[in-house]
Coordinates of C-alpha atoms in Angstrom, one line a residue:
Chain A
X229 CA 85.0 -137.2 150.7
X230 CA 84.9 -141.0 151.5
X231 CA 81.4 -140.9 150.7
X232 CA 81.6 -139.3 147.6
X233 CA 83.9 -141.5 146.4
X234 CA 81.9 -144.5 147.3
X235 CA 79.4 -143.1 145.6
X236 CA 81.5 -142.9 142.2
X237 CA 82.5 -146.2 142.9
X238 CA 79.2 -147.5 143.0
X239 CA 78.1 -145.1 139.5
X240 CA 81.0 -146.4 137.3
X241 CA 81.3 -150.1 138.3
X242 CA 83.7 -151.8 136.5
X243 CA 85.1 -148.6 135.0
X244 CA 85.7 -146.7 138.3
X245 CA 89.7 -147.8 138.1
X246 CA 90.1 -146.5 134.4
X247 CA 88.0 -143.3 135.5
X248 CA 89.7 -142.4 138.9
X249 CA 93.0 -143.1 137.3
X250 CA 92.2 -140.5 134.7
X251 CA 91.0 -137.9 137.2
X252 CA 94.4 -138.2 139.0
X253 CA 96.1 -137.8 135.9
X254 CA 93.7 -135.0 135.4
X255 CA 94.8 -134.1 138.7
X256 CA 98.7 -133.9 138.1
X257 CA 98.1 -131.7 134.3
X258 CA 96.1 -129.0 135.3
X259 CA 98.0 -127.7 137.6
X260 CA 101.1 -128.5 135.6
X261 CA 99.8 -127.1 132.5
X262 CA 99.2 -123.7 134.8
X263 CA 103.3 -124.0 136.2
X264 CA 104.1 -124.3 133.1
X265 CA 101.9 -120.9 131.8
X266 CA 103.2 -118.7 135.2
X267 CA 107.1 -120.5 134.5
X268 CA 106.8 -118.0 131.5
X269 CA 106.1 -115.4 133.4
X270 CA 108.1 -115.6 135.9
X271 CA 111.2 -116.0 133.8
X272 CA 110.1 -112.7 132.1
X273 CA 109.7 -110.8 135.4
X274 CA 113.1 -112.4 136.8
X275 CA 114.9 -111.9 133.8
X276 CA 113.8 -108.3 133.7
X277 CA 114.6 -107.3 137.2
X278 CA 117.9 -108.6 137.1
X279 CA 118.4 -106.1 133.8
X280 CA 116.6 -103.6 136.2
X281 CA 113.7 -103.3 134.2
X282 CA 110.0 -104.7 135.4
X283 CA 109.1 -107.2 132.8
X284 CA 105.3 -107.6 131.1
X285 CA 103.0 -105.4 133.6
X286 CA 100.3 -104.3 130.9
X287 CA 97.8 -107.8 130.9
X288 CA 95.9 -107.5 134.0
X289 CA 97.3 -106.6 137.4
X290 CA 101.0 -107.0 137.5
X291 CA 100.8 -108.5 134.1
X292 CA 99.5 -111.5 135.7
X293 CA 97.3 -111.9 132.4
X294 CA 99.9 -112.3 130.6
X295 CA 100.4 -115.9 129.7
X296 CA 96.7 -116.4 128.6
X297 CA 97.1 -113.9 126.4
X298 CA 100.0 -115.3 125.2
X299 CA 98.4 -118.8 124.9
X300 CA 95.0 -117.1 123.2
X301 CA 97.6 -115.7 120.7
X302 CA 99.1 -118.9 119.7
X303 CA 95.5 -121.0 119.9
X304 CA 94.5 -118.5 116.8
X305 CA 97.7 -118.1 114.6
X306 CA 97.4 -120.6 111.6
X307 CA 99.3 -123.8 111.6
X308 CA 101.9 -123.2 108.4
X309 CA 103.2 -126.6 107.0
X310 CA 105.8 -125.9 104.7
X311 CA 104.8 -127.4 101.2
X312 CA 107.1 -130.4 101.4
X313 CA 107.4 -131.0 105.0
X314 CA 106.6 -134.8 105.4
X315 CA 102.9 -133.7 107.1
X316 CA 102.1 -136.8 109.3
X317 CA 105.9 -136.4 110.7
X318 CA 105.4 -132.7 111.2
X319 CA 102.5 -133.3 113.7
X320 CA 104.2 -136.1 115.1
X321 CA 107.1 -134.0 116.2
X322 CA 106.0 -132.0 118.6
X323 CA 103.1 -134.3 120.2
X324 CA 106.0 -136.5 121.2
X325 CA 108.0 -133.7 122.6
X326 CA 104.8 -132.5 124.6
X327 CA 103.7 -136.0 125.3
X328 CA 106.6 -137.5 127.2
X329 CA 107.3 -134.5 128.9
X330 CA 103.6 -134.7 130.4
X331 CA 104.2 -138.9 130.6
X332 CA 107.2 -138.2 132.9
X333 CA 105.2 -136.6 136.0
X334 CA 103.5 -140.4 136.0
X335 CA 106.1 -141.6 138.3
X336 CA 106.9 -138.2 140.5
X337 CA 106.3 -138.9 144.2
X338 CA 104.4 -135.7 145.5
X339 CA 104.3 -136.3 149.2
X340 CA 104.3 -139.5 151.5
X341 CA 102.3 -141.7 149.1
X342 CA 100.9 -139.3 146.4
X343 CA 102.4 -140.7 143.7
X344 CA 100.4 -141.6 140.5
X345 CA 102.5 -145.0 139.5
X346 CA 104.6 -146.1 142.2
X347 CA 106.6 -148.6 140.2
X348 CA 109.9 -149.8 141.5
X349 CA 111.8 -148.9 138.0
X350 CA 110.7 -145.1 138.1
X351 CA 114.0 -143.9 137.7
X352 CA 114.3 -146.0 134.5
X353 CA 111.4 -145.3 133.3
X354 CA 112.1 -142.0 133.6
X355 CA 115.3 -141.9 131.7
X356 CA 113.4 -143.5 129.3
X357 CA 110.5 -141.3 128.5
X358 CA 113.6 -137.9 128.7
X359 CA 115.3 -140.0 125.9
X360 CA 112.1 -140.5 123.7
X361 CA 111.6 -136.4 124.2
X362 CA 114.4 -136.7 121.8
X363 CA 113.2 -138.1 119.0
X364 CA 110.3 -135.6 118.5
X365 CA 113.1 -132.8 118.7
X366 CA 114.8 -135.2 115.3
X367 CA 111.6 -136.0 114.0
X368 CA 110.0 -132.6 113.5
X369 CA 113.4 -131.1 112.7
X370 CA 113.8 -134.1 109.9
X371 CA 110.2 -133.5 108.6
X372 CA 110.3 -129.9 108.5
X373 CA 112.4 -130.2 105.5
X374 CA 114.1 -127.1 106.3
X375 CA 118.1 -127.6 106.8
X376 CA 118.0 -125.2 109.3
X377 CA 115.8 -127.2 111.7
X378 CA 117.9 -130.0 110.6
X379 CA 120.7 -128.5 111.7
X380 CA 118.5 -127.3 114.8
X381 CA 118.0 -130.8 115.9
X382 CA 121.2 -132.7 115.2
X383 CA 122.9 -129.7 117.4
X384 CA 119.8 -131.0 120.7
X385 CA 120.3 -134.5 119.5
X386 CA 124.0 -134.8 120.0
X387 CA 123.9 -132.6 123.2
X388 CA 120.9 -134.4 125.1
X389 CA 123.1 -137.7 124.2
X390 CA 125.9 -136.2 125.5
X391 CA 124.5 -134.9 129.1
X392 CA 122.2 -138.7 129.3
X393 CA 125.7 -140.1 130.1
X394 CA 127.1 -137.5 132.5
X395 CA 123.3 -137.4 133.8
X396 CA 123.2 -141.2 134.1
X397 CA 126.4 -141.4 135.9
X398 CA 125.2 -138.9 138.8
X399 CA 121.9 -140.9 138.4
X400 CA 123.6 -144.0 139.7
X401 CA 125.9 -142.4 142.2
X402 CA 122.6 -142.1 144.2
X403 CA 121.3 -145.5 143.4
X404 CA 124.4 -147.0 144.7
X405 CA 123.5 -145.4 147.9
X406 CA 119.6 -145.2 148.3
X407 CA 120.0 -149.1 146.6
X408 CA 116.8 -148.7 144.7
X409 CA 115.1 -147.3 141.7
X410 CA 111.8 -146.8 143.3
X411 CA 111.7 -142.4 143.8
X412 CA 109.7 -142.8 146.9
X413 CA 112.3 -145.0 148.3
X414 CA 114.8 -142.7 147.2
X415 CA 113.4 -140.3 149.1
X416 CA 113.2 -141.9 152.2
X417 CA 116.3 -143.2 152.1
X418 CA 117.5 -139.5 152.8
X419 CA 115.7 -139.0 155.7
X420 CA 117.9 -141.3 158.1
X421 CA 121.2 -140.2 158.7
X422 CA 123.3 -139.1 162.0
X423 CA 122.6 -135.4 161.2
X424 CA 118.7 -136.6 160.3
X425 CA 118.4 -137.7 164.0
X426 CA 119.6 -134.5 165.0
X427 CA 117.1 -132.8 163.5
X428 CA 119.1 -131.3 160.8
X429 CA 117.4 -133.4 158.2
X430 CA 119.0 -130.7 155.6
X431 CA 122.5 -132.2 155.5
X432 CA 121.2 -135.9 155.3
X433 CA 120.4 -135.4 151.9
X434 CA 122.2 -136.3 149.4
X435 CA 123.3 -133.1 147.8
X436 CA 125.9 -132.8 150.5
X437 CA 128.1 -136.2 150.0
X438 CA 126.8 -136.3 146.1
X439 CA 127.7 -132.9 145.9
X440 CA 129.7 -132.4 142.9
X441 CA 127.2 -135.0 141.4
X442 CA 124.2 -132.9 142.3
X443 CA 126.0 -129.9 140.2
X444 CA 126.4 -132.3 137.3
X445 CA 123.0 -133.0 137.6
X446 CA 121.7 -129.7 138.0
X447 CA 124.1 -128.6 134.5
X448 CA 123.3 -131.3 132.8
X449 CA 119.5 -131.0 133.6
X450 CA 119.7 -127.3 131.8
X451 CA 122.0 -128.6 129.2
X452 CA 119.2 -131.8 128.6
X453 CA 116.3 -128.7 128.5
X454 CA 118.0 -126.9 125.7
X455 CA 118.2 -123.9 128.2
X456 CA 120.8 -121.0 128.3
X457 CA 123.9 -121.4 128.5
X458 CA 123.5 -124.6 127.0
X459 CA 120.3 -123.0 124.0
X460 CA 123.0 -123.1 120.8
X461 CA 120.2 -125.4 119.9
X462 CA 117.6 -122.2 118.9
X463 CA 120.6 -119.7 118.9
X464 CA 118.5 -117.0 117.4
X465 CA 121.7 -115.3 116.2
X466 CA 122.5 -118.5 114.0
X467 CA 119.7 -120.9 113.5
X468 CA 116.6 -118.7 114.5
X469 CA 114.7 -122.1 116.7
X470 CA 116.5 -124.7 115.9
X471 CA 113.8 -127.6 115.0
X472 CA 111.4 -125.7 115.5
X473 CA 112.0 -122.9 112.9
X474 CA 109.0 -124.0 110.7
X475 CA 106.7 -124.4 113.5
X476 CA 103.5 -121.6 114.1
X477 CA 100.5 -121.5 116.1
X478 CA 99.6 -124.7 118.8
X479 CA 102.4 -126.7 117.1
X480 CA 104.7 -124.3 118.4
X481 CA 103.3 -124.0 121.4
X482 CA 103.3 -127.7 122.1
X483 CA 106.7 -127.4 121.8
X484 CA 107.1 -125.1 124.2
X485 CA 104.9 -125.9 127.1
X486 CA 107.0 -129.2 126.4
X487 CA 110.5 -127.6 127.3
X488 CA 109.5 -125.7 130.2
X489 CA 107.1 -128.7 131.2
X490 CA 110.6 -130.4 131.5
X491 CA 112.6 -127.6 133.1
X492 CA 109.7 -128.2 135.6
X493 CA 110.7 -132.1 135.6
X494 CA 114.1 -131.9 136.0
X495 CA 113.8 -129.7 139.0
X496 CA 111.3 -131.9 140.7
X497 CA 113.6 -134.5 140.0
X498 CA 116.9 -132.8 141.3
X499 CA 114.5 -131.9 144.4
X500 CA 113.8 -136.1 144.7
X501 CA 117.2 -137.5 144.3
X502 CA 119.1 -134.7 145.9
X503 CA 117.3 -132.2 148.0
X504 CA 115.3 -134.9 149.8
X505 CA 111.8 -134.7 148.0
X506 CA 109.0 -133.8 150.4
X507 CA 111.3 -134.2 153.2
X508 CA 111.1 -130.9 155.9
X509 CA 114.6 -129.9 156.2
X510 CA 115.3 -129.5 160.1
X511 CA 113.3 -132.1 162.9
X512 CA 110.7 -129.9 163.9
X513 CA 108.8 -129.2 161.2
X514 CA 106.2 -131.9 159.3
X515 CA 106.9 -133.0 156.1
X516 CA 104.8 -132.4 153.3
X517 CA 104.4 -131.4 149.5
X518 CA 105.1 -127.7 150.2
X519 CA 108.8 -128.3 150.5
X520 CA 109.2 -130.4 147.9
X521 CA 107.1 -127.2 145.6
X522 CA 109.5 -124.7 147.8
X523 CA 112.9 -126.7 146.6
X524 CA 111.3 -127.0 142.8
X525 CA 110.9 -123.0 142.8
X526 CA 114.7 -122.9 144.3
X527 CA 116.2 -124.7 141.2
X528 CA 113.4 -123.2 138.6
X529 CA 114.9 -120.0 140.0
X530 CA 118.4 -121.4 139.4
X531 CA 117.4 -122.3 135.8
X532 CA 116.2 -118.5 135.1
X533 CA 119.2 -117.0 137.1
X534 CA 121.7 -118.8 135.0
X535 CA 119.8 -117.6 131.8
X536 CA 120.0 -114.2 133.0
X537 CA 123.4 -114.5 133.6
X538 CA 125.3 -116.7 131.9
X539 CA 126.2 -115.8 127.7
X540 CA 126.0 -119.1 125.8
X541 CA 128.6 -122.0 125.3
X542 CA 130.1 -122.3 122.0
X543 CA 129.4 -125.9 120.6
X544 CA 132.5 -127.8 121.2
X545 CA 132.6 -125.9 125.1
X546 CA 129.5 -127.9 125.1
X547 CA 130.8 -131.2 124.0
X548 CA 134.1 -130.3 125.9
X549 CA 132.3 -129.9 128.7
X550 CA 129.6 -133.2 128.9
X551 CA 132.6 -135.3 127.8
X552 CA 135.9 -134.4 129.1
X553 CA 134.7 -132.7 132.7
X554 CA 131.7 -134.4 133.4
X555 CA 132.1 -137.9 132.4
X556 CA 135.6 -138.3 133.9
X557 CA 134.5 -136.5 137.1
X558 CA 131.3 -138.6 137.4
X559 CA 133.3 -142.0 137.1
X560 CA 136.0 -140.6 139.9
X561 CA 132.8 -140.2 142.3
X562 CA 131.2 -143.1 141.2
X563 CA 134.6 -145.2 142.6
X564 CA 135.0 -142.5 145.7
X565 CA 131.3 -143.6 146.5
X566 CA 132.0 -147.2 145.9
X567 CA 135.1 -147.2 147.8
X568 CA 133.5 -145.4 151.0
X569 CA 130.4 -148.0 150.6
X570 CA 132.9 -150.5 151.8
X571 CA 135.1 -148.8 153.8
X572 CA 133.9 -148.7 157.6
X573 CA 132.6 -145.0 157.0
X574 CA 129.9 -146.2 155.2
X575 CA 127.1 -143.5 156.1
X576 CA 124.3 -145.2 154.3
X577 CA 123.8 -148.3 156.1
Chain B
X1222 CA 151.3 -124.1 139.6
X1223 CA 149.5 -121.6 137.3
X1224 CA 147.9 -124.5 135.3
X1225 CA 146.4 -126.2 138.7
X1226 CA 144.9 -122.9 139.7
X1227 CA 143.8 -122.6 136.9
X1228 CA 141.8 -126.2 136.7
X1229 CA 140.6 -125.8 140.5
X1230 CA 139.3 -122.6 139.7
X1231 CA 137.2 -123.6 136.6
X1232 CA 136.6 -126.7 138.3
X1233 CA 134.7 -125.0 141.6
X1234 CA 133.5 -122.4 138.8
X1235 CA 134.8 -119.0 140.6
X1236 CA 133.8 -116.9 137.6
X1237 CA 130.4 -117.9 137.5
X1238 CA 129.8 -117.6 140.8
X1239 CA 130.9 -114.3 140.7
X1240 CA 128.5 -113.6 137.6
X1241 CA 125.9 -115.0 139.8
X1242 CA 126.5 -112.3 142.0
X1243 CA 126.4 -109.4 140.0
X1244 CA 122.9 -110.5 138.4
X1245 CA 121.7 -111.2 142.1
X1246 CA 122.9 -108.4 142.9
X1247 CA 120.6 -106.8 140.2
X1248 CA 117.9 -108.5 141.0
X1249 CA 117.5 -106.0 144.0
X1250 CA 118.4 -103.2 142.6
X1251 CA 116.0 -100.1 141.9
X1252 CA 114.2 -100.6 138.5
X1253 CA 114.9 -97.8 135.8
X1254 CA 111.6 -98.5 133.7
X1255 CA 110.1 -95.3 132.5
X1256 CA 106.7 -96.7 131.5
X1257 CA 106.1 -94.8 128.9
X1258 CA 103.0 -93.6 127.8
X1259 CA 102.1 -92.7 131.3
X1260 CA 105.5 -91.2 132.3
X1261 CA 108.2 -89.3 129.9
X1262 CA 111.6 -88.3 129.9
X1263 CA 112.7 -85.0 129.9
X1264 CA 112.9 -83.5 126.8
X1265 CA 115.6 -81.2 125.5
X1266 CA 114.8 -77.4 124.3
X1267 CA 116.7 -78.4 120.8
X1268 CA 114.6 -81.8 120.9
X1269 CA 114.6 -82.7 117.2
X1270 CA 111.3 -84.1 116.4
X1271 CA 107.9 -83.0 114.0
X1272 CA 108.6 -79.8 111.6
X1273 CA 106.8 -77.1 111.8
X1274 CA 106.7 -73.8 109.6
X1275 CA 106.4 -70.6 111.5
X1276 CA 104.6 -67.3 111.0
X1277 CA 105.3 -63.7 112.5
X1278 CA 103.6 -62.2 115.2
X1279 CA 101.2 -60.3 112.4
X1280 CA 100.6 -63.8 110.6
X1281 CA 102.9 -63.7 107.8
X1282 CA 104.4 -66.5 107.2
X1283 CA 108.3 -66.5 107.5
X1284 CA 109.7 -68.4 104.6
X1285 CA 110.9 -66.6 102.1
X1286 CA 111.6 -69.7 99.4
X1287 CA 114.9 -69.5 99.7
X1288 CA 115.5 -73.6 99.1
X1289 CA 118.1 -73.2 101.5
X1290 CA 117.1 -75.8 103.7
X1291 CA 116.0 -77.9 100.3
X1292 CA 119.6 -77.8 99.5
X1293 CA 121.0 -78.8 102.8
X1294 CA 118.5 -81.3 103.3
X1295 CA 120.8 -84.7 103.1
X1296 CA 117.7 -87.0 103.0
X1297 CA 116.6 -85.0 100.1
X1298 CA 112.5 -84.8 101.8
X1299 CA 111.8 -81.2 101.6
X1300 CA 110.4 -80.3 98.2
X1301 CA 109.7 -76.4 97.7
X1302 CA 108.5 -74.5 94.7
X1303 CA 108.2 -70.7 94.6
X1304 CA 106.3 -68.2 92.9
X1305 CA 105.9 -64.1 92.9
X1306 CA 103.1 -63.1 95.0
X1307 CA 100.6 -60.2 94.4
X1308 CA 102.9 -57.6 96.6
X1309 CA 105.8 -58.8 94.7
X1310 CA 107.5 -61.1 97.5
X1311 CA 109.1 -64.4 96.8
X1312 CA 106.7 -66.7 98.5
X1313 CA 106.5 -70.8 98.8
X1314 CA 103.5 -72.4 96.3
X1315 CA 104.5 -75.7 97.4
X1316 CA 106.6 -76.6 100.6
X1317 CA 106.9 -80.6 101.2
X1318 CA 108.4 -82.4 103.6
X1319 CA 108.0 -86.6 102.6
X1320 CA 108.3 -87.8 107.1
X1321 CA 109.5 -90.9 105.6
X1322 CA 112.5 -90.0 103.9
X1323 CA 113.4 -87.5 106.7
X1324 CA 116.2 -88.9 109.1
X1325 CA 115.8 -85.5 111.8
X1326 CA 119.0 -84.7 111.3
X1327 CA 117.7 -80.7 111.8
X1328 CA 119.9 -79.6 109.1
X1329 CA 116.8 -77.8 107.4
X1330 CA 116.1 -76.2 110.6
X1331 CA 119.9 -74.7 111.1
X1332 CA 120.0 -73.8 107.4
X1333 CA 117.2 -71.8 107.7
X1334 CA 118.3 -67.8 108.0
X1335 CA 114.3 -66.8 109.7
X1336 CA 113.4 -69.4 111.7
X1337 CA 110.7 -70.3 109.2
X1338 CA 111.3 -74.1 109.5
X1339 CA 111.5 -75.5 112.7
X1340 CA 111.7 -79.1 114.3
X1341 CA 109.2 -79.3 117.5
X1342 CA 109.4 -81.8 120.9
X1343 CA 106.3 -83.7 119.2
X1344 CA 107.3 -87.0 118.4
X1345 CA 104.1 -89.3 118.9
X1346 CA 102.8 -88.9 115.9
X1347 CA 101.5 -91.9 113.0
X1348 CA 100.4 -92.8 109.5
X1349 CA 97.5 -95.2 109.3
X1350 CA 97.9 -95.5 105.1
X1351 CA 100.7 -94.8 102.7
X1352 CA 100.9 -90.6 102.2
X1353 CA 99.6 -90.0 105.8
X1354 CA 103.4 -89.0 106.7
X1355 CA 104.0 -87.0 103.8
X1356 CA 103.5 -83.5 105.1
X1357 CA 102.3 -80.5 102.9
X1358 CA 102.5 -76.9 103.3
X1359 CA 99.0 -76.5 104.7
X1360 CA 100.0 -79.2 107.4
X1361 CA 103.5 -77.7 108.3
X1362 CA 101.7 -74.5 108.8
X1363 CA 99.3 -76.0 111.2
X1364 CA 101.7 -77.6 113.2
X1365 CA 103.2 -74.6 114.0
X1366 CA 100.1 -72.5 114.6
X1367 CA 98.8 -74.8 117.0
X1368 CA 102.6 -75.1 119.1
X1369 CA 103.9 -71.6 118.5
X1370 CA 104.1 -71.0 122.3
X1371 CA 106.4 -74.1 122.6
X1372 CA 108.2 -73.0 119.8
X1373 CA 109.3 -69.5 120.6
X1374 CA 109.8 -70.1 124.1
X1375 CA 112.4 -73.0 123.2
X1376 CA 114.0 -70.6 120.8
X1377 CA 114.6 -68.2 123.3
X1378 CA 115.6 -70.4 126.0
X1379 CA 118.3 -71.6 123.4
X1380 CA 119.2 -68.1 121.8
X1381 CA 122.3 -67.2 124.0
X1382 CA 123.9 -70.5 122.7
X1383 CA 123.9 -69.4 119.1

C-alpha cells in the first residue's frame, strides 16, 4: 500500500494533493451513494414488516435488485420543465439540495483520524452547508412556477428554520461541555468520564446528561429531513411533493438521494455528538468505524420506525412544537448545564 | 393536577412510546403476504367472476332469449337479440356482454330461470386493445365449454342453499 502510493506520488507530482484528495472524496460518495440506494430499501422492507407484509421481493434475490432498478427507471424518464419554470433556477434547485447534502460528509470523522477535513469549525460549517440545503428546497419550489411547490417549499422553509433553532440550541449544549467545534474532539471528549474508566464507556456519552437534548436533536433532525411525522411538506393528500411536484426523471432523483443522503447525515451526526462516534461502548472492546456504522443503523432504524408509526403533525403542532416545547426546553438545559459547569459536580473537567 | 399529568406525560411522550410498541411489536409478527401469482386464496363456490353461457348435457345451448337477465342487468352490459329458429324455438342471434361496463354484481346470473348464464371463479383475464373485453356470444359459449366441469360441480355444491 505504502509503495503504491509512493508510486502515485511520484506519477502526479505536483498534482498528487488535488488527485488524492479527490480519491478520498471518491472514497466517502460511493459508498454513500450505495447507503443511500439500500436506505430505500430498507425503509420499504421495515415499513412493510411492521404492516406484516414483506416489502419489494420480485428484483433479484430478496428484492435486493430493487433500488437499481429503481434508479435505471428514473435515469430514463424525460426531464419535464414546465413551459414557464425559470429553467436555469429549475436545475439549480435540486443540484443544491443534492450538493450540500454530499458537501456535509466533508467534515464527518469516521474513525480515529479518518476524517476528510479535520477543521476545527466542523460543527459550523456543518450548520452551515444543512442551512444552504434550504435554499434549493426555495429555489426549485420558486422556479417551478407552480403554486403548489410554492406552497411546498415555504411549508420546508419555515419548518427547517424553525428546528435550526431548537437544533442549534442542543448543538451548543454539547459544545459547552466538549468546549470545542472540532467533531473529532467532540468525540473524544466522550470517551473520559468516571463510568468511561470503568469500562462502561456507554454512559460517558453524552446522550445520558444531554439526554432530553439528544431527543430534541434526534426530532428535530427528522423534522430538518422533511421526514414523517414531520413530511406536511410533500403531504401527498394536500400538496402531492411539495417543491418538488414539477420535478421528473434525474432531477427528481437528485432530490431524493439528497433527503435520504441527509437522513444518513443527521444520524452520523447524532451518533458524533451524542452516541460517542467511533467510540466501543464498554472497556474491552477496540474502537473502531463499525460502531459508529452500528449506532448510524440504530437511529436510521429510529427514522423508519417513527414513519411507520407515527400519523403526521398538523402544521401549527409543528410550529407549536419547534417553538413553544423545544426552544423553551433547550434554553432550561442550556442554564441546568451551565449551572452544573460551575458547580463542584462538574463531570466534564 | 390533571393539567401537570397531563404536561409530564406529553412531555416524556407516553403515547408514542406506546405506538412504538405496537409497530415493534409488528415488526415480529408473522407476515400475511399471499404472493400472488404463485399462491391464491381460496375461492368461493359462488365466486363472482368471468360469464360464461352454458349448454345441456346433449349440447343445446340453454338460453332461451328471455332478456331476463338484460332487464335485470343494472350496468346495462348484456345486449341480447332473438330470433325463431328452424324447429321453432326462441333462440339468442346475438348475446353481448360489454366486460367493461359489467360491475359483477351476478344479478344476470340469479335472474336467469336455466342456468344458461353463469359467472365462473376465472378472474385473470385481460384486454390488450379497446373491444378485447367486450364478449360476444361465440366467446360466452366458449368459456363455458371449456369450464363446464367447474361449473356444474359449483352449482351442485351450492344447490341445497337455494
Amino acid at each position: 500500500m505504502e509503495i503504491l502510493l509512493q508510486t502515485l506520488q511520484t506519477f502526479f507530482g505536483p498534482a498528487w494533493p488535488l488527485v488524492w484528495t479527490l480519491l478520498k472524496i471518491f472514497g466517502i460518495i460511493l459508498p454513500l451513494v450505495l447507503c443511500v440506494a439500500y436506505l430505500t430499501l430498507a425503509e420499504r422492507k421495515v415499513i412493510g414488516w411492521m404492516q406484516v407484509r414483506i416489502g419489494p421481493n420480485r428484483v433479484g434475490p430478496l428484492g435486493l435488485l430493487q433500488p437499481i432498478a429503481d434508479g435505471l427507471k428514473l435515469v430514463f424518464k424525460e426531464i419535464v420543465v414546465p413551459t414557464k419554470a425559470s429553467t436555469g433556477l429549475y436545475f439549480v434547485g435540486p443540484a443544491m439540495a443534492f450538493a450540500t447534502a454530499l458537501a456535509a460528509w466533508a467534515v464527518v470523522p469516521f474513525s480515529e483520524g479518518y476524517v476528510l477535513a479535520n477543521i476545527d469549525a466542523g460543527v459550523l460549517y456543518l450548520l452551515a452547508m444543512t442551512s444552504i440545503g434550504i435554499y434549493g428546497v426555495i429555489i426549485s419550489g420558486w422556479a417551478s412556477n407552480s403554486k403548489y411547490a410554492f406552497y411546498g417549499a415555504m411549508r420546508s422553509a419555515a419548518q427547517m428554520v424553525s428546528y435550526e433553532i431548537a437544533m442549534g440550541f442542543a448543538l451548543v449544549c454539547v459544545l459547552m461541555v466538549s468546549a470545542s467545534l472540532n467533531l473529532s474532539d467532540i468525540v473524544h471528549g466522550q470517551a473520559k468520564g468516571a463510568f468511561a474508566e470503568m469500562g462502561l464507556g456507554f454512559l460517558s456519552w453524552n446522550w445520558l446528561p444531554l439526554l432530553p437534548m439528544f431527543l430534541v436533536y434526534l426530532i428535530s433532525g427528522i423534522a430538518e429531513t422533511n421526514r414523517a411525522p414531520f413530511d406536511v411538506v410533500e403531504g401527498e393528500s394536500e400538496i402531492v411533493a411539495g417543491h418538488m411536484v414539477e420535478y421528473s426523471g434525474m432531477a427528481y432523483a437528485l432530490f431524493f438521494l439528497g433527503e435520504y443522503a441527509n437522513m444518513i447525515l443527521v444520524s452520523v451526526m447524532t451518533s458524533i455528538f451524542f452516541l460517542g462516534g467511533w467510540l466501543s461502548p464498554v472497556g474491552f472492546l477496540p474502537d473502531s468505524f463499525v460502531w459508529l456504522a452500528g449506532k448510524t443503523c440504530f437511529i436510521l432504524f429510529l427514522f423508519l420506525w417513527f414513519r411507520a408509526t407515527f400519523p403526521r403533525y398538523r402544521y401549527d403542532q409543528i410550529m407549536r412544537l419547534g417553538w413553544k416545547v423545544f426552544v423553551p426546553l433547550c434554553m432550561f438545559w442550556l442554564l441546568f448545564i451551565g449551572v452544573w459547569m460551575m458547580s463542584p459536580l462538574n463531570i466534564w473537567k | 393536577m390533571g393539567a401537570l399529568t397531563a404536561f409530564f406525560k406529553s412531555l416524556f411522550l407516553k403515547e408514542l412510546f406506546q405506538g412504538l410498541a405496537v409497530t415493534g411489536r409488528h415488526l415480529f409478527v408473522r407476515k400475511i403476504t399471499v404472493q400472488f401469482p404463485e399462491e391464491k386464496t381460496p375461492q368461493s363456490n359462488r365466486f363472482r367472476g368471468l360469464h360464461a353461457l352454458r349448454r345441456y348435457p346433449n349440447g343445446e345451448e340453454r338460453c332461451i332469449a328471455c332478456k331476463l337477465c338484460e332487464a335485470v342487468c343494472p350496468a346495462m352490459a348484456i345486449t341480447i337479440e332473438s330470433a325463431e329458429r328452424e324447429d321453432a324455438t326462441r333462440r339468442t342471434t346475438r348475446y353481448d356482454i360489454d366486460l367493461i361496463k359489467c360491475i359483477y354484481c351476478g344479478f344476470c346470473e340469479e335472474a336467469c330461470p336455466v342456468d344458461a348464464i353463469v359467472m365462473t371463479r376465472i378472474f385473470e383475464y385481460h384486454g390488450e386493445k379497446p373491444g378485447d373485453l367486450y364478449y360476444t356470444k361465440q366467446m360466452l359459449l366458449a368459456v363455458g365449454d371449456k369450464n363446464e366441469v367447474q361449473i356444474a360441480k359449483d352449482r351442485a355444491q351450492d344447490a341445497p342453499y337455494r
